[in-house]
Coordinates of C-alpha atoms in Angstrom, one line a residue:
X189 CA 0.2 0.0 -0.1
X190 CA 3.0 2.4 0.9
X191 CA 4.1 2.0 -3.1
X192 CA 0.5 2.5 -4.4
X193 CA 0.0 5.5 -2.0
X194 CA 3.2 7.1 -3.4
X195 CA 2.2 6.5 -6.8
X196 CA -1.1 8.1 -6.4
X197 CA 0.5 11.0 -4.5
X198 CA 3.0 11.4 -7.3
X199 CA 0.2 11.6 -9.9
X200 CA -0.6 15.2 -8.6
X201 CA 2.7 16.6 -9.1
X202 CA 2.5 16.3 -12.9
X203 CA 3.6 14.7 -15.8
X204 CA 7.0 14.6 -15.2
X205 CA 6.4 12.2 -12.5
X206 CA 4.2 9.8 -14.3
X207 CA 7.1 7.3 -15.0
X208 CA 8.0 7.2 -11.4
X209 CA 4.1 6.8 -10.7
X210 CA 3.8 3.8 -13.1
X211 CA 6.8 2.3 -11.4
X212 CA 5.6 2.3 -8.0
X213 CA 2.3 0.8 -9.1
X214 CA 4.1 -1.9 -11.1
X215 CA 5.9 -2.7 -7.9
X216 CA 2.8 -2.7 -5.7
X217 CA 1.2 -4.8 -8.2
X218 CA 4.3 -7.2 -8.2
X219 CA 4.1 -7.5 -4.4
X220 CA 0.2 -8.0 -4.2
X221 CA 0.5 -10.5 -6.8
X222 CA 2.7 -12.6 -4.5
X223 CA 0.1 -12.8 -1.6
X224 CA -3.4 -14.5 -2.0
X225 CA -5.5 -11.4 -1.7
X226 CA -7.0 -10.8 -5.3
X227 CA -8.6 -7.7 -4.0
X228 CA -5.6 -6.2 -3.5
X229 CA -4.3 -7.3 -6.8
X230 CA -7.4 -6.0 -8.5
X231 CA -7.1 -2.5 -6.6
X232 CA -3.5 -2.0 -7.7
X233 CA -4.4 -2.9 -11.4
X234 CA -7.5 -0.2 -11.1
X235 CA -4.9 2.5 -9.9
X236 CA -2.3 1.3 -13.0
X237 CA -5.1 1.5 -15.4
X238 CA -5.8 5.1 -14.2
X239 CA -2.2 6.1 -14.6
X240 CA -1.6 4.3 -17.6
X241 CA -4.8 5.9 -19.3
X242 CA -3.5 9.3 -18.1
X243 CA 0.1 8.6 -19.5
X244 CA -1.6 7.8 -22.6
X245 CA -0.5 4.1 -22.7
X246 CA -3.5 2.8 -23.7
X247 CA -2.5 -0.8 -24.5
X248 CA -1.0 -0.8 -20.9
X249 CA -4.4 0.7 -19.4
X250 CA -6.3 -1.9 -21.5
X251 CA -4.3 -4.8 -20.1
X252 CA -4.7 -3.4 -16.4
X253 CA -8.5 -3.1 -16.9
X254 CA -8.7 -6.9 -18.0
X255 CA -6.4 -7.7 -15.1
X256 CA -8.4 -5.9 -12.7
X257 CA -11.5 -7.4 -13.9
X258 CA -10.1 -11.0 -13.5
X259 CA -8.7 -10.3 -10.1
X260 CA -11.8 -8.7 -8.6
X261 CA -14.0 -11.9 -10.3
X262 CA -11.6 -14.2 -8.6
X263 CA -12.1 -12.8 -5.4
X264 CA -16.2 -12.6 -5.8
X265 CA -15.9 -8.7 -5.6
X266 CA -19.1 -7.1 -7.3
X267 CA -16.8 -4.2 -8.7
X268 CA -15.2 -7.2 -11.0
X269 CA -18.4 -7.8 -12.9
X270 CA -18.3 -4.6 -14.7
X271 CA -15.0 -3.0 -14.3
X272 CA -13.8 -4.4 -17.4
X273 CA -16.4 -2.7 -19.5
X274 CA -15.9 0.6 -17.5
X275 CA -11.9 0.3 -17.8
X276 CA -12.1 -0.7 -21.4
X277 CA -15.1 2.1 -22.4
X278 CA -12.3 4.8 -21.4
X279 CA -9.5 3.3 -23.3
X280 CA -11.8 3.1 -26.2
X281 CA -13.1 6.6 -26.0
X282 CA -9.7 7.7 -25.8
X283 CA -8.9 5.9 -29.1
X284 CA -11.6 7.7 -30.7
X285 CA -13.8 4.3 -30.9
X286 CA -17.0 5.6 -29.4
X287 CA -19.5 3.3 -30.6
X288 CA -17.5 0.4 -28.8
X289 CA -17.2 2.4 -25.6
X290 CA -20.9 3.0 -25.6
X291 CA -21.7 -0.6 -26.1
X292 CA -19.3 -1.5 -23.0
X293 CA -21.0 1.1 -21.0
X294 CA -24.3 -0.4 -21.7
X295 CA -23.0 -3.7 -20.9
X296 CA -21.9 -2.6 -17.7
X297 CA -25.1 -0.4 -16.6
X298 CA -27.0 -3.7 -17.7
X299 CA -25.4 -5.6 -15.2
X300 CA -26.6 -3.6 -12.3
X301 CA -27.9 -2.7 -9.7
X302 CA -24.6 -0.5 -8.9
X303 CA -24.1 1.5 -5.7
X304 CA -24.2 5.2 -6.1
X305 CA -20.5 5.8 -6.4
X306 CA -20.0 3.5 -9.4
X307 CA -23.3 4.3 -10.9
X308 CA -22.5 8.0 -10.9
X309 CA -19.3 7.4 -12.8
X310 CA -21.0 4.9 -15.2
X311 CA -23.9 7.4 -16.2
X312 CA -21.5 10.2 -16.4
X313 CA -19.2 8.6 -18.9
X314 CA -22.1 7.3 -20.8
X315 CA -23.5 10.6 -21.1
X316 CA -20.4 12.0 -22.6
X317 CA -20.2 8.9 -25.1
X318 CA -24.0 9.2 -26.1
X319 CA -23.4 12.7 -26.9
X320 CA -20.0 11.8 -29.0
X321 CA -22.3 9.4 -31.0
X322 CA -25.1 11.8 -31.5
X323 CA -27.4 10.6 -28.9
X324 CA -28.4 14.2 -27.5
X325 CA -31.5 12.9 -25.7
X326 CA -29.5 9.9 -24.0
X327 CA -26.6 12.1 -23.0
X328 CA -29.1 14.7 -21.4
X329 CA -30.9 12.1 -19.5
X330 CA -27.8 10.1 -18.4
X331 CA -26.4 13.3 -17.2
X332 CA -29.4 14.3 -15.4
X333 CA -29.7 10.9 -13.4
X334 CA -26.0 11.3 -12.6
X335 CA -26.0 14.8 -11.0
X336 CA -29.3 13.4 -9.2
X337 CA -27.3 10.5 -7.8
X338 CA -24.1 12.4 -7.1
X339 CA -26.2 14.7 -5.0
X340 CA -26.6 11.9 -2.4
X341 CA -23.1 10.9 -2.1
X342 CA -21.1 12.6 0.9
X343 CA -18.2 13.6 -1.4
X344 CA -17.8 16.7 -3.4
X345 CA -15.4 15.5 -5.9
X346 CA -17.7 12.9 -7.3
X347 CA -20.1 15.6 -7.7
X348 CA -17.6 17.9 -9.2
X349 CA -16.8 15.1 -11.7
X350 CA -20.5 14.5 -12.7
X351 CA -21.0 18.0 -13.2
X352 CA -18.2 18.4 -15.5
X353 CA -19.1 15.4 -17.5
X354 CA -22.8 16.8 -17.6
X355 CA -21.3 20.1 -19.1
X356 CA -19.3 18.0 -21.5
X357 CA -22.3 16.1 -22.8
X358 CA -24.4 19.3 -23.1
X359 CA -21.7 20.9 -25.1
X360 CA -21.0 18.2 -27.2
X361 CA -24.7 17.8 -27.9
X362 CA -24.7 21.4 -29.1

């Protein structure tokens, strides 16, 4: 957890620290993989996915998303049921493959019900992707649902993210 924490902390220091972030996250994953706690392995892969996506290393992010899903499913975590779809949707969005991203988010939403935190993330991402493929009415509805759910959450950063995605969807929808 120390290496993973350092990787996450360094991420906020800027792009010049990204290689060190990825290295620390890989080290944390290696250590976690030596144990028998697949949930920790999954968490390390989620953070690696997030960092690799931010660094533009899309193949690495895709592998990490698939590995996270496998680890979560191996330990019976509900997160693993849909994480691969969510993770791949972001990779595909970065590649400009919006229709495929939309399909993955729909597949994840269909697995529901989800707790409020992942549901807000899914709906907000789906709102943006829907706008990107010309489904303006869906984009507006999904953004509205995400905002309504985010209001119930006790953390401000999720609400800010959801509002940002809602604005993105509105701008993209015209």
